[in-house]
């Protein structure tokens, strides 16, 4: 069993998608704990409802090093083997990256490397692109810069605003994130983050 520790700051729809995918047998990875930097995060309320272990690690700018160590400690306490940033709105530091041994993924609402950082759907609209989507990638020390594992695309319509485009992107996030975690749990991810799947990409299989 692949145990997952999820980090979430907000609504938690990706967290819910992961938990429900596991419950319905679509994802072999199981979320066992949720860590949040906000005690009022709806993601945390959902985690409590499902009786998952929860940890609140409030962000303190002046004590960033201690905060980063606490994130790593929460991961260790969860006895998870993978970490998922599911709408965690902070940059995580070296302690968590080292403690996870690089087994940490993020979901981002753009086709990276395009539009990293905040408000990615608004950035896509401002740039006038006709296609956007989401990316699941390994986390490194940068902002949305780690190796890409899988992507899924959605159209961008003329009259889209940030909310409409983000909602369309989230629909594919909710499929892609559990799909990638399932592939990880089934051992389809090798050390260099390449997929062994008969030459087909994970995203293609996701949409079959
Ligand atoms: C998602 O769009 C994700 O790509 C980004 O933050 C958002 C979190 O949404 N990193 P939710 O809290 O999972 O609903």
mmCIF file of N, CA, C and O in Angstrom, residues 8 14 42 49 57 108 116 118 149 153 155 174 206 208:
data_model
loop_
_atom_site.group_PDB
_atom_site.id
_atom_site.type_symbol
_atom_site.label_atom_id
_atom_site.label_comp_id
_atom_site.label_asym_id
_atom_site.label_seq_id
_atom_site.Cartn_x
_atom_site.Cartn_y
_atom_site.Cartn_z
ATOM 1 N N UNK A 8 -2.433 20.735 1.898
ATOM 2 C CA UNK A 8 -3.479 21.528 1.253
ATOM 3 C C UNK A 8 -3.746 22.801 2.046
ATOM 4 O O UNK A 8 -3.765 22.784 3.279
ATOM 5 N N UNK A 14 -9.002 18.672 -4.904
ATOM 6 C CA UNK A 14 -8.080 17.626 -5.370
ATOM 7 C C UNK A 14 -7.881 16.552 -4.311
ATOM 8 O O UNK A 14 -7.768 15.365 -4.627
ATOM 9 N N UNK A 42 -10.980 24.509 4.226
ATOM 10 C CA UNK A 42 -12.008 23.487 4.003
ATOM 11 C C UNK A 42 -11.399 22.092 3.784
ATOM 12 O O UNK A 42 -12.000 21.083 4.158
ATOM 13 N N UNK A 49 -13.598 15.040 8.631
ATOM 14 C CA UNK A 49 -14.840 14.306 8.320
ATOM 15 C C UNK A 49 -14.527 12.845 7.954
ATOM 16 O O UNK A 49 -15.227 11.936 8.357
ATOM 17 N N UNK A 57 0.124 23.447 10.476
ATOM 18 C CA UNK A 57 1.440 24.054 10.648
ATOM 19 C C UNK A 57 1.341 25.491 10.131
ATOM 20 O O UNK A 57 1.627 25.756 8.965
ATOM 21 N N UNK A 108 -0.679 21.583 -10.757
ATOM 22 C CA UNK A 108 -0.665 23.021 -11.086
ATOM 23 C C UNK A 108 -1.621 23.272 -12.254
ATOM 24 O O UNK A 108 -1.637 22.505 -13.222
ATOM 25 N N UNK A 116 3.797 29.401 -14.661
ATOM 26 C CA UNK A 116 4.016 28.960 -13.276
ATOM 27 C C UNK A 116 3.527 30.033 -12.304
ATOM 28 O O UNK A 116 3.219 31.164 -12.715
ATOM 29 N N UNK A 118 1.326 32.027 -9.237
ATOM 30 C CA UNK A 118 -0.077 32.298 -8.871
ATOM 31 C C UNK A 118 -0.920 32.668 -10.090
ATOM 32 O O UNK A 118 -0.407 33.143 -11.091
ATOM 33 N N UNK A 149 5.366 14.960 -14.928
ATOM 34 C CA UNK A 149 4.985 13.549 -15.011
ATOM 35 C C UNK A 149 3.826 13.344 -15.980
ATOM 36 O O UNK A 149 3.788 12.362 -16.711
ATOM 37 N N UNK A 153 -5.102 18.545 -21.146
ATOM 38 C CA UNK A 153 -5.426 19.857 -21.702
ATOM 39 C C UNK A 153 -6.930 20.111 -21.707
ATOM 40 O O UNK A 153 -7.735 19.179 -21.687
ATOM 41 N N UNK A 155 -9.797 23.238 -23.555
ATOM 42 C CA UNK A 155 -9.855 24.432 -24.410
ATOM 43 C C UNK A 155 -10.017 25.697 -23.575
ATOM 44 O O UNK A 155 -10.542 25.638 -22.458
ATOM 45 N N UNK A 174 -8.851 16.615 -11.339
ATOM 46 C CA UNK A 174 -9.462 15.602 -10.472
ATOM 47 C C UNK A 174 -9.353 14.192 -11.045
ATOM 48 O O UNK A 174 -9.547 13.214 -10.340
ATOM 49 N N UNK A 206 -4.868 8.105 -19.509
ATOM 50 C CA UNK A 206 -5.879 8.692 -18.638
ATOM 51 C C UNK A 206 -7.143 9.015 -19.399
ATOM 52 O O UNK A 206 -8.230 8.953 -18.853
ATOM 53 N N UNK A 208 -8.261 7.540 -22.253
ATOM 54 C CA UNK A 208 -8.754 6.475 -23.133
ATOM 55 C C UNK A 208 -10.224 6.201 -22.891
ATOM 56 O O UNK A 208 -10.681 6.272 -21.757
#
